[in-house]
Coordinates of C-alpha atoms (C1' of nucleotides) in Angstrom, one line a residue:
Chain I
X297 CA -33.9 13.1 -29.4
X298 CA -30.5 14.7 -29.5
X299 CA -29.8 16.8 -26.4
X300 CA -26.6 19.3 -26.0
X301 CA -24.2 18.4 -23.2
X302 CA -24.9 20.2 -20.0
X303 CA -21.7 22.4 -19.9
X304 CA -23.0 24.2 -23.5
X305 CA -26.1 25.7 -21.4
X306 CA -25.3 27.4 -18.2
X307 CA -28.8 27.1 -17.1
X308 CA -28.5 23.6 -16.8
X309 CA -25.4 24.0 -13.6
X310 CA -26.3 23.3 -10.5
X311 CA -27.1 26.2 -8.4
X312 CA -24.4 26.1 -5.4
X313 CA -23.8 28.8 -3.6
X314 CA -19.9 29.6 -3.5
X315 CA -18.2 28.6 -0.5
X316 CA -17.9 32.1 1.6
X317 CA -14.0 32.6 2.3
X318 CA -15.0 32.6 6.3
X319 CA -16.1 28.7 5.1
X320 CA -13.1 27.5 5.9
X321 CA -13.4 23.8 7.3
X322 CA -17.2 24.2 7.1
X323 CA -18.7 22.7 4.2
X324 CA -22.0 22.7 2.0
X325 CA -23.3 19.1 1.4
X326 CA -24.3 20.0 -2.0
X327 CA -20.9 21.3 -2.6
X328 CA -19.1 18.4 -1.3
X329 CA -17.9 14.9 -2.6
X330 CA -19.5 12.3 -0.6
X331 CA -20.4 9.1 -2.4
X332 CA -23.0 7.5 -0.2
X333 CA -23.9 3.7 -0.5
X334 CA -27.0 2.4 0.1
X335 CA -26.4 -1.0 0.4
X336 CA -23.4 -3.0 1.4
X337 CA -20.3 -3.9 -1.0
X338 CA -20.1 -7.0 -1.0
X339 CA -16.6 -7.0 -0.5
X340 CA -16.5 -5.5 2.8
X341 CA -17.0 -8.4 5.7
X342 CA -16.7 -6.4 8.7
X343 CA -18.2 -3.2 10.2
X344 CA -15.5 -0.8 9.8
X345 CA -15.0 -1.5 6.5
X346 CA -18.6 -1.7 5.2
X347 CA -19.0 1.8 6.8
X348 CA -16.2 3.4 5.9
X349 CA -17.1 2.1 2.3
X350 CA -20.7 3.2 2.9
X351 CA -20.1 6.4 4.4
X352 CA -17.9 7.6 1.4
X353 CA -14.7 7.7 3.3
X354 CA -12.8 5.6 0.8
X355 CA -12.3 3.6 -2.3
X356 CA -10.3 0.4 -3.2
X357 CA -8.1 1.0 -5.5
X358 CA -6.7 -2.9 -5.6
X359 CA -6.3 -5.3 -2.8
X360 CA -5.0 -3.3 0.3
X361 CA -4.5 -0.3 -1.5
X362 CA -7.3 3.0 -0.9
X363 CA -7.8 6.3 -1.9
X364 CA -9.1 8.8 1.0
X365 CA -12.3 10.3 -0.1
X366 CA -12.9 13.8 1.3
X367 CA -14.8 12.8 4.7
X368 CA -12.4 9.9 5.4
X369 CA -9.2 11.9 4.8
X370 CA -10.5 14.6 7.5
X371 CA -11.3 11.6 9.8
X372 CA -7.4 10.3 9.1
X373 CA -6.2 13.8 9.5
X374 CA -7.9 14.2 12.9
X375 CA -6.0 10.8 13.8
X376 CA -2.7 12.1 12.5
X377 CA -3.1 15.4 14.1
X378 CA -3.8 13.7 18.0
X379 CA -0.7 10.9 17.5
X380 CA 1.8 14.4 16.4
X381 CA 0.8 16.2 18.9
X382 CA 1.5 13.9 21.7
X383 CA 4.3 13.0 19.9
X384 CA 5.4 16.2 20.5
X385 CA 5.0 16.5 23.7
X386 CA 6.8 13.5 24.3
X387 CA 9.9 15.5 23.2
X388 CA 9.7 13.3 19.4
X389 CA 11.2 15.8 17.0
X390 CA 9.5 14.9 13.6
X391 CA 11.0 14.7 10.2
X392 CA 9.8 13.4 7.2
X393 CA 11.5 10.5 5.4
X394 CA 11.0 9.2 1.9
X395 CA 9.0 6.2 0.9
X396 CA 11.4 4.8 -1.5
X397 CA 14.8 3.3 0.1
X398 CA 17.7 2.7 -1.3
X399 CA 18.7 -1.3 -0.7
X400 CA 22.1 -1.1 0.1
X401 CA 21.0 0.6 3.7
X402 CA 19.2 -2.6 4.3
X403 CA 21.6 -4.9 3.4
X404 CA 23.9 -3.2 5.8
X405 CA 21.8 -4.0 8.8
X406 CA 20.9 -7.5 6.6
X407 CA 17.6 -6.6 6.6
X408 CA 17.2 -6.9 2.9
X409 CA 17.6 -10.6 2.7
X410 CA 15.9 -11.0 5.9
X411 CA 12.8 -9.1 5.3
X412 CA 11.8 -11.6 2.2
X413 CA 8.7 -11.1 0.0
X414 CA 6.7 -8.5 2.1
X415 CA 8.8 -5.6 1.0
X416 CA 8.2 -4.6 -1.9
X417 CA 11.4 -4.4 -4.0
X418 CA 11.7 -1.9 -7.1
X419 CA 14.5 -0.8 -10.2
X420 CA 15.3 2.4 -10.9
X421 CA 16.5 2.9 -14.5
X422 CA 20.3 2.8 -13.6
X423 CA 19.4 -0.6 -12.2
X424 CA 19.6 0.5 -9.1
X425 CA 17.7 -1.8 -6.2
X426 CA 15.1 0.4 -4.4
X427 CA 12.9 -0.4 -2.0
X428 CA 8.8 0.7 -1.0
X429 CA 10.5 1.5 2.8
X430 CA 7.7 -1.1 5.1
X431 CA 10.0 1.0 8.0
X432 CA 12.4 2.8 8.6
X433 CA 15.1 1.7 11.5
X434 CA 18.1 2.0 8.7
X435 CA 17.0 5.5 7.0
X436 CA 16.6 6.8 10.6
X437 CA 20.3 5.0 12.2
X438 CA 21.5 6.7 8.9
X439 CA 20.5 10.2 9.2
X440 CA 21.4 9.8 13.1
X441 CA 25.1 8.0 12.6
X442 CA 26.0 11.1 10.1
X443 CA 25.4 13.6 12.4
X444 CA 25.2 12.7 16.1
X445 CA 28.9 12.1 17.4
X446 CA 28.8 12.7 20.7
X447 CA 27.4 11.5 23.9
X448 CA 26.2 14.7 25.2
X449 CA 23.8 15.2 22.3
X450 CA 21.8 12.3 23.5
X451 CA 19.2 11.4 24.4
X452 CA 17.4 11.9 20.5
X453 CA 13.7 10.7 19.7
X454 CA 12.9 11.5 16.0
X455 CA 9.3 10.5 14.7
X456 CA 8.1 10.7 11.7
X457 CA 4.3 10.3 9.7
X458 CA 4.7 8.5 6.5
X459 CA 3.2 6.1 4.4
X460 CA 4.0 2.4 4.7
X461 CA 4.5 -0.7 2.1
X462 CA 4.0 -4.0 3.3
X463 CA 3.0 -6.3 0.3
X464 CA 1.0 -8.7 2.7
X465 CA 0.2 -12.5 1.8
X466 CA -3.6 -11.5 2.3
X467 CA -4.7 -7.8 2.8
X468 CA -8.2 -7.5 4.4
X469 CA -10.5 -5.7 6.7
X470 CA -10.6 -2.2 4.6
X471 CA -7.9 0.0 6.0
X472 CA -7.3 -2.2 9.1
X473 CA -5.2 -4.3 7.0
X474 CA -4.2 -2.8 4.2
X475 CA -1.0 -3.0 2.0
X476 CA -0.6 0.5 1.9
X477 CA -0.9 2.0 5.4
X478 CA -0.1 5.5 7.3
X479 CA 2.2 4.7 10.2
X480 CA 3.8 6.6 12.8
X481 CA 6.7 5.3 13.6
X482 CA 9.6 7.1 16.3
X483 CA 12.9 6.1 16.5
X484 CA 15.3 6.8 20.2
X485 CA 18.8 6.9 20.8
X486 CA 20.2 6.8 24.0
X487 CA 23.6 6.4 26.0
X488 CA 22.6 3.4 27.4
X489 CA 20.1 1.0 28.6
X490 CA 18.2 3.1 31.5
X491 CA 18.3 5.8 29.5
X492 CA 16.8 3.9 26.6
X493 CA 14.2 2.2 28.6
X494 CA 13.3 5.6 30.6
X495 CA 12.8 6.8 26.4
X496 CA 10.5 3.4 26.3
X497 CA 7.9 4.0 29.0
X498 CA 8.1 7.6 28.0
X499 CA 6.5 6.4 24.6
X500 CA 4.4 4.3 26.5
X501 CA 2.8 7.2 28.7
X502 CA 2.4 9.3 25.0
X503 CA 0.7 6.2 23.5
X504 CA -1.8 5.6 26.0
X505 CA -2.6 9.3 26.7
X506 CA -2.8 8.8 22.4
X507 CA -5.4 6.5 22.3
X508 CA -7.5 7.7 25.1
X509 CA -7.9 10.9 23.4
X510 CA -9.6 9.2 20.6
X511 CA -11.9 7.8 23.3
X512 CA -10.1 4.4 23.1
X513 CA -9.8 2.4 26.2
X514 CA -5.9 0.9 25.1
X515 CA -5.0 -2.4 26.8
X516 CA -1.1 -2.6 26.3
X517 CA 0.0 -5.9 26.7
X518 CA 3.3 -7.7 27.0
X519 CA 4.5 -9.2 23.3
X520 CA 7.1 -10.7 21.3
X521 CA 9.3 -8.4 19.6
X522 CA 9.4 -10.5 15.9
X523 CA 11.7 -9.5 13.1
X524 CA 12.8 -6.0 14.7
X525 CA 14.3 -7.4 17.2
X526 CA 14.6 -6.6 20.7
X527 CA 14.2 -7.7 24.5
X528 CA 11.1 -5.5 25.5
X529 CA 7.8 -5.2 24.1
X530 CA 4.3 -4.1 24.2
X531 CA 1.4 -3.7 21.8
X532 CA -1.6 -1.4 22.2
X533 CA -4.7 -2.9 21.4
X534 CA -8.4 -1.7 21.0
X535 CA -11.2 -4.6 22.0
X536 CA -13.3 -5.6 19.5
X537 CA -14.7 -9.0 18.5
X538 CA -13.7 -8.6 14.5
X539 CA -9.8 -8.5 16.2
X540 CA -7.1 -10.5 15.1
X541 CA -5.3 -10.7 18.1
X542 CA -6.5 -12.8 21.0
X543 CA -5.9 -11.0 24.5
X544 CA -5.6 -12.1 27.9
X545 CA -5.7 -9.7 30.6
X546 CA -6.7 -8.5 34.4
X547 CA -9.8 -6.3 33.7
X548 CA -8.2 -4.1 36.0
X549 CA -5.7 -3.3 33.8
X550 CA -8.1 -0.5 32.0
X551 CA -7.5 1.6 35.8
X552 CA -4.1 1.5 34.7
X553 CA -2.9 5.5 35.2
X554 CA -0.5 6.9 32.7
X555 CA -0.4 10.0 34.4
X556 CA 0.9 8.6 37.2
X557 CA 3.9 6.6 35.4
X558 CA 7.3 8.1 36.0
X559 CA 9.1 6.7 33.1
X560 CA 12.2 7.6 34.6
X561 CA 11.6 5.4 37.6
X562 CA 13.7 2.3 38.4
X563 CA 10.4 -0.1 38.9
X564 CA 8.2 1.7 36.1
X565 CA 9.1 -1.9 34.0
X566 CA 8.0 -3.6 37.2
X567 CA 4.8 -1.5 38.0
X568 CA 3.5 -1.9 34.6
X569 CA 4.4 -5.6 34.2
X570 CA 1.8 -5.7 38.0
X571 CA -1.1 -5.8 35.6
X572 CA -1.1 -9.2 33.8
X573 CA -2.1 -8.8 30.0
X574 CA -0.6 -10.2 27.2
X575 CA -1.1 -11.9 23.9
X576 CA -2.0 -15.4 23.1
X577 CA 1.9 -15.9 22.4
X578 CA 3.0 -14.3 25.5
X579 CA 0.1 -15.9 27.6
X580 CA 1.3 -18.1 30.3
X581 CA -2.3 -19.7 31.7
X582 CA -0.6 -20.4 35.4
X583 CA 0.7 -17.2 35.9
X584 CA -2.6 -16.1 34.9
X585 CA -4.4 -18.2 37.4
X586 CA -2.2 -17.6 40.1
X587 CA -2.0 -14.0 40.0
X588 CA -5.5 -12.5 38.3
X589 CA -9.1 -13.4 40.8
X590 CA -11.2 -15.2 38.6
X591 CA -13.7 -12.4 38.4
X592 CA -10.9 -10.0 36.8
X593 CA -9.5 -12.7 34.0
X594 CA -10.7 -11.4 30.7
X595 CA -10.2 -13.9 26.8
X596 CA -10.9 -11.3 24.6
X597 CA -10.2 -10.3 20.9
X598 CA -8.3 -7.2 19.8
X599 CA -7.1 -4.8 16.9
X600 CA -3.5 -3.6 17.3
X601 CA -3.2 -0.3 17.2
X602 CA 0.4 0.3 18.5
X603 CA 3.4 -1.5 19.4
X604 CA 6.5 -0.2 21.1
X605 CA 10.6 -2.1 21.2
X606 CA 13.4 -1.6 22.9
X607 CA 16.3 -3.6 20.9
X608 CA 19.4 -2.5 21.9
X609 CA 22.0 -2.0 19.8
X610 CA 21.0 -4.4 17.1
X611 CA 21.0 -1.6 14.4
X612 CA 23.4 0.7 15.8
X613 CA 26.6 -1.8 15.9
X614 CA 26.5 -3.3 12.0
X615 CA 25.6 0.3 10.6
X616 CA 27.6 2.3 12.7
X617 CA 26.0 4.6 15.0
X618 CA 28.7 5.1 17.8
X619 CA 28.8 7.9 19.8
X620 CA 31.9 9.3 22.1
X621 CA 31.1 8.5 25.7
X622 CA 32.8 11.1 28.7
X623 CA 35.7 8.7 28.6
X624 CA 36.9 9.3 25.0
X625 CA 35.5 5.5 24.5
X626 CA 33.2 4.6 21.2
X627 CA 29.7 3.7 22.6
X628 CA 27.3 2.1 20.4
X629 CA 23.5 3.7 21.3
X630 CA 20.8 2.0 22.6
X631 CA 17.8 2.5 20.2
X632 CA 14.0 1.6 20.3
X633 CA 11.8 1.9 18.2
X634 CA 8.2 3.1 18.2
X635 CA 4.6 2.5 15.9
X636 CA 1.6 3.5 15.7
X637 CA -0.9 2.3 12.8
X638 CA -2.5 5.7 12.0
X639 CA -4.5 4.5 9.0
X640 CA -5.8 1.3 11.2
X641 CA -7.2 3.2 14.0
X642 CA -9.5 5.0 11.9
X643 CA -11.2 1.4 11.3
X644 CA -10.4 0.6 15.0
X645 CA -12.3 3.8 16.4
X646 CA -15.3 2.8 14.1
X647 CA -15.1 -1.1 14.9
X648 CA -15.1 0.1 18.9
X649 CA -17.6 2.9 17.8
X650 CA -21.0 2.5 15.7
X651 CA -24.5 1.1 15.8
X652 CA -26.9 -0.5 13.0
X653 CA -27.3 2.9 12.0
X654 CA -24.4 3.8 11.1
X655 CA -20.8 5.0 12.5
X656 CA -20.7 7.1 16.0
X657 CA -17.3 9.5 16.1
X658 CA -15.8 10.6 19.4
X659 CA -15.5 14.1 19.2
X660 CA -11.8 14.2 18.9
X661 CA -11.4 12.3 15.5
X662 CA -14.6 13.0 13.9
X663 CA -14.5 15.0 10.4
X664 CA -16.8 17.3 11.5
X665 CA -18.2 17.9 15.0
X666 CA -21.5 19.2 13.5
X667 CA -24.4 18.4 10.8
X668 CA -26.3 21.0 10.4
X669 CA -29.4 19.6 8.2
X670 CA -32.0 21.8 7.0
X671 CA -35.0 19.1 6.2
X672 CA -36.6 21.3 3.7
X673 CA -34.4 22.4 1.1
X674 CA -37.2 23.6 -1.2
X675 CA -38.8 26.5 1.9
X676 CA -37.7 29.7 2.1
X677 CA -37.8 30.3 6.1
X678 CA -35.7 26.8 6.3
X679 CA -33.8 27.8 4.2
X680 CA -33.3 31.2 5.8
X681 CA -33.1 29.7 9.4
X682 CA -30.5 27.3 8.6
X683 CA -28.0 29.4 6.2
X684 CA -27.8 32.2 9.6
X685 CA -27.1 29.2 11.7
X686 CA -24.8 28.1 9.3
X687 CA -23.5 31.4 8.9
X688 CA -22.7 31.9 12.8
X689 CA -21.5 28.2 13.3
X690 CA -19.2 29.1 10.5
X691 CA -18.0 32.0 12.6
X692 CA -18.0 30.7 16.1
X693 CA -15.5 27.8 14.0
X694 CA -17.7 25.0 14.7
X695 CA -16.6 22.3 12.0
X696 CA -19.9 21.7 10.3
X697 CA -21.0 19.7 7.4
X698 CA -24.4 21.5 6.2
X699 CA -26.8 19.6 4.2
X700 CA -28.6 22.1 2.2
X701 CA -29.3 19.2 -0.8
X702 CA -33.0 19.1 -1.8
X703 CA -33.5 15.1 -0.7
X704 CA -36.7 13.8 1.8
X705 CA -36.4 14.2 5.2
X706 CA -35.6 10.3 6.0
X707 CA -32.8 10.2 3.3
X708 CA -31.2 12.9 5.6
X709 CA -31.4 11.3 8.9
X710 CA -30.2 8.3 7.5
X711 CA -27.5 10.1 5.8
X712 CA -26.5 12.1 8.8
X713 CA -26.5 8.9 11.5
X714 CA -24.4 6.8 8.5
X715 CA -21.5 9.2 8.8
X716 CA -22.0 9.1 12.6
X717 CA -20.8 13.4 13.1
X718 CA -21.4 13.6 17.2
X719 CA -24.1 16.2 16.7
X720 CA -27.3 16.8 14.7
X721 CA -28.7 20.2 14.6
X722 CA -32.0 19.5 12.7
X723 CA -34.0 23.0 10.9
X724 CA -37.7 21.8 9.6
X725 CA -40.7 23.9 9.1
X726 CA -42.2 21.9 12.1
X727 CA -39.8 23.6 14.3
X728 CA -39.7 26.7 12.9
X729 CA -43.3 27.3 13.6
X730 CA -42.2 27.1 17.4
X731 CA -39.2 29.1 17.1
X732 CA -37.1 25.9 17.9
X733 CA -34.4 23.5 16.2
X734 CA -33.0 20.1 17.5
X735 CA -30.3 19.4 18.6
X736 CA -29.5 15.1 18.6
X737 CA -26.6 13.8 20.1
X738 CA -25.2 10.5 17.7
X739 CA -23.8 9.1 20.7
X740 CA -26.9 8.3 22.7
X741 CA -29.5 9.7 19.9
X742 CA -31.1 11.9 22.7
X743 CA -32.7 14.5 20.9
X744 CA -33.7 18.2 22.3
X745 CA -35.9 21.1 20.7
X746 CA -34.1 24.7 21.9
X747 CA -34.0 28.1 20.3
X748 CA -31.4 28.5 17.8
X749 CA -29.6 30.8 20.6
X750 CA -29.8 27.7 23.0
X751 CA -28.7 25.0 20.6
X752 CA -25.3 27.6 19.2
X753 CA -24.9 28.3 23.0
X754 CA -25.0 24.3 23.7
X755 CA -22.2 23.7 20.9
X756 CA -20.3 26.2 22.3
X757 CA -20.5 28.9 20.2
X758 CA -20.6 32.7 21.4
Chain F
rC30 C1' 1.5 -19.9 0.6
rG31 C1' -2.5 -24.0 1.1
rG32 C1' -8.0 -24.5 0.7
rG33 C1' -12.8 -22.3 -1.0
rG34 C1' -15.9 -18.7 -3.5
rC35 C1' -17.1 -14.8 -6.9
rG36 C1' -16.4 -11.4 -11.5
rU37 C1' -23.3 -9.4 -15.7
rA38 C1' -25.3 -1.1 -15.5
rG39 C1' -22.6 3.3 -10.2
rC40 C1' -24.5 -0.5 -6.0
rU41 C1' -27.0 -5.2 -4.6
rC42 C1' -28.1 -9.2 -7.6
rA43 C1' -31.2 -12.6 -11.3
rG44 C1' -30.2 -15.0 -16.0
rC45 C1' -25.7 -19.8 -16.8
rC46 C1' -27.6 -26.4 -15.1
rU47 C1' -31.0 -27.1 -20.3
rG48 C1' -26.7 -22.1 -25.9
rG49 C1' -31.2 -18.6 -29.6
rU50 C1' -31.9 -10.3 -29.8
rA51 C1' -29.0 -8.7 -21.8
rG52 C1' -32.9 -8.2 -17.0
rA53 C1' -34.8 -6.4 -11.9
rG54 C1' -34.5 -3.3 -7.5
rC55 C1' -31.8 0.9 -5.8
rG56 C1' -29.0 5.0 -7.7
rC57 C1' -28.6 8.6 -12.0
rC58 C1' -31.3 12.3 -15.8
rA59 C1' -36.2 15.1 -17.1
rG60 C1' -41.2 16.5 -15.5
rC61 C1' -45.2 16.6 -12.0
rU62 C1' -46.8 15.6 -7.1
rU63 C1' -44.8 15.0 -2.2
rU64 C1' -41.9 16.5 2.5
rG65 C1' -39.9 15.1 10.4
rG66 C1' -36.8 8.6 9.6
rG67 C1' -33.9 5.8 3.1
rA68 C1' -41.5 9.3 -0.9
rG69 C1' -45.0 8.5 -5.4
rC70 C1' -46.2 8.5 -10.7
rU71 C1' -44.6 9.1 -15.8
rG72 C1' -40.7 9.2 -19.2
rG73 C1' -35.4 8.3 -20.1
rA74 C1' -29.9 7.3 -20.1
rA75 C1' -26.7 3.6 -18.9
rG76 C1' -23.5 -3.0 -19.8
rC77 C1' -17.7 -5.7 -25.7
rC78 C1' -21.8 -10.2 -19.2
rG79 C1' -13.3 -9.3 -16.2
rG80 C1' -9.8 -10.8 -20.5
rA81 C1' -7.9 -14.2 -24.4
rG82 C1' -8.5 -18.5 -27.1
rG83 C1' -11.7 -22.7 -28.5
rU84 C1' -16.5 -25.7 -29.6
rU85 C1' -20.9 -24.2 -32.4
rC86 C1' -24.9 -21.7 -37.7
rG87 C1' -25.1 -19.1 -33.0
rA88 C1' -21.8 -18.3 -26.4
rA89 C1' -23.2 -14.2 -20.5
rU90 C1' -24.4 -19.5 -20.7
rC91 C1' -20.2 -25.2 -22.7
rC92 C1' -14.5 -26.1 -22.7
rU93 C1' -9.2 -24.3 -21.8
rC94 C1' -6.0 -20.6 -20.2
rU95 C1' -5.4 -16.1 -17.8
rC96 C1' -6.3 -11.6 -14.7
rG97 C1' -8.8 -9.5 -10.6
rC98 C1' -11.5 -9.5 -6.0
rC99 C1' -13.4 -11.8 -1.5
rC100 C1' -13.5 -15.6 2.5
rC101 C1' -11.0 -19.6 5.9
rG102 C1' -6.1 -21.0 7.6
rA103 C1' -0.6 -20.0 8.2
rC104 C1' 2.0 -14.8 8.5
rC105 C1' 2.0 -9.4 9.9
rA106 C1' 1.5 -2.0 12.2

RNA sequence: CGGGGCGUAGCUCAGCCUGGUAGAGCGCCAGCUUUGGGAGCUGGAAGCCGGAGGUUCGAAUCCUCUCGCCCCGACCA
């Protein structure tokens, strides 16, 4: 039997009710884009990626490369948002740099040859050589060599957001090792070496207070510095067993105080380098033994999330970035350079973050704080109950995800504890005959029945 | 880049050894019933079996070549 497409009748549309323009950042479920999966791709080997793939975050699009679904995207903006901001208030001025590089940059700093098959290397149709920029040290020495002349413009810190290339041997772990990645990567320029090592620990301070405020506990450890170059090191990483680095540290390393670093100090290098930790490169078992108690020495795995250089003036002497010093004499600046892997941590917070059931957000990252889950879709006082809480969470600016969709009551829980929002605010006809809603917590799945009042005064609303 | 594995419906997979009209569960659509932890029944839609050659009367199945994806290792934010 022959039936009309759907779009000739407009009785056979969904009913969704229009997003109110006070909806702003709130969202219907019904309304939304999230393309659950029931069962594991097979594809995905470890946690973070299975759930981001489960939870409808993203989709491959080939080996390494992903699209950002609408949930994931708001979990990678969150990220973003927490790395610019400290950024910021590290004194980092951001600008925004392209993606595709011209070569000849990189063969002045000899990168190009050096760099070999990882970058990815493109014509334009004059011929010209092109590059998919995997960083940006020559773009940035560029833009700061045509316009800072002088001494007494310095010191300069420029950061920028930006999508990375790096066509890796063998892409894997979701996002966590992609091919295409988000990076944040900052760039200083100093008059000389204090200088530039006071603009080191100052990025050091920013990226731990980063990470903690996506509930991480960082261990920086001592590293190599590898093709950029460079005397001083350290990578950030998150502990987790799925890690690719191997750790070795003083446990005591996580009482480690950025608050209390003066990165201007003359022993900062020395007080931080008081608390062994380093990689399996850097690791020196004797030192280890001699200076860590046994009960402190940790062997552990972790996911790089950050890593911070100084290198001197290995950019800034073959392309040309000379200053004036007091004494009328050319000065070539001492630069570091500064990443952050903004599209890894999203895997990293969920690899250090989730349960069987599914992923747990801290509240600082996650896409929306609340999911607001009326359990009968088809009754009229649930219904009711849940669109004025809905309504007033909307206009307290709570960041909730309502699920208004007409599935069973288990799909929903399941639903809700897979995309791991830190709070549950449940409506059902069981509570409404006492007048009450509950509230769970993801985090420790403690659940509590209060009056709507209660459970919108609890969230912080009003 | 070395070694291994896998490509069949949106997802997870069976069928391949031993060639003979393409299957299951979940999901999706319609209807009815259900409703506090991934509901039930009935009916339905959906696949050039990754691609190209070959063998054969006949290929998802056998052979060759290719492309893609995953895993282990070496390398990297």
């Amino acid at each position: 039997m022959h039936r009309p497409p759907a779009w000739t009748s407009a009785a056979a549309l969904p009913k969704v009710p229009p997003p109110l323009a006070a909806e702003q950042g709130l969202m219907r479920l019904s309304a939304y884009f999230l393309p659950l999966l029931r069962e594991n791709p097979s594809e995905a080997q470890i946690v973070s990626h299975r759930l981001m793939l489960r939870a409808g975050m993203i989709r491959q699009s080939s080996a390494g490369i992903y699209s950002w679904l609408p949930l994931g995207l708001r979990a990678l903006k969150q990220v973003e948002q927490i790395v610019r901001e400290e950024q910021d208030a590290s004194g980092a001025l951001e600008v925004l740099m392209p993606t595709i590089q011209p070569a000849e940059l990189w063969q002045e700093s000899g990168r190009y040859d050096d760099y070999g098959k990882e970058m990815l290397r493109i014509t334009d149709r004059h011929e010209r050589a092109m590059l998919y920029g995997p960083t940006n040290e020559e773009q940035i020495t560029d833009i700061f060599r045509h316009s800072i002349k002088s001494y007494r413009d310095l010191p300069k810190n420029f950061y920028h957001i930006q999508w990375k290339f790096r066509d890796e041997v063998r892409p894997r772990f979701g996002v966590m090792r992609g091919r295409e990645f988000l990076m944040k990567d900052a760039y200083s320029f100093d008059i000389d070496k204090r200088s530039a090592v006071t603009a080191y620990f100052k990025m050091f301070v920013a990226y731990m207070k980063t990470f903690k405020r996506m509930g991480l506990k960082p261990i920086p450890v001592r590293a190599e510095t590898g093709p950029i170059g460079g005397d001083l090191s350290h990578e950030f990483h998150v502990q987790a067993d799925t890690g690719e680095s191997e750790l070795y540290f003083d446990s005591d390393v996580v009482l480690l105080d950025e608050n209390r670093i003066d990165p201007a100090s003359l022993t900062v290098q020395d007080d931080i380098a008081g608390w062994y930790a380093a990689t399996d490169e850097k690791h020196d078992p004797a030192e280890f033994e001699t200076r860590v108690p046994e009960a402190r020495r940790r062997h552990a795995r972790g996911i790089e999330v950050g890593q911070i250089f100084y290198f001197g003036t290995k950019y800034s002497k073959p392309m040309g970035a000379v200053v004036v010093g007091p004494g009328d004499e050319p000065i070539p600046v001492e630069m570091g350079s500064y990443g952050i892997g903004v599209s890894r941590l999203v895997g990293a917070i969920i690899e250090a973050g989730h349960d069987d059931a599914g992923i747990i957000w801290p509240e600082s990252v996650a896409p929306f704080r609340l999911g607001l889950v009326n359990l009968r879709a088809g009754d009229a006082r649930c219904i009711a109950a849940a669109d004025e809480l809905y309504a007033k969470l909307c206009a307290a600016g709570i960041e909730t995800l309502y699920d208004d969709r007409d599935e069973s009551p288990g799909a929903k829980f399941a639903a809700m504890d897979l995309i791991g929002l830190p709070y549950q605010l449940v409506v059902g006809p069981r509570g409404i005959d006492k007048g009450v809603v509950e509230l769970k917590e993801r985090g420790t799945g403690k659940r509590q029945e209060l009056s709507p009042e209660a459970a919108l005064n609890r969230l912080g609303a009003k």
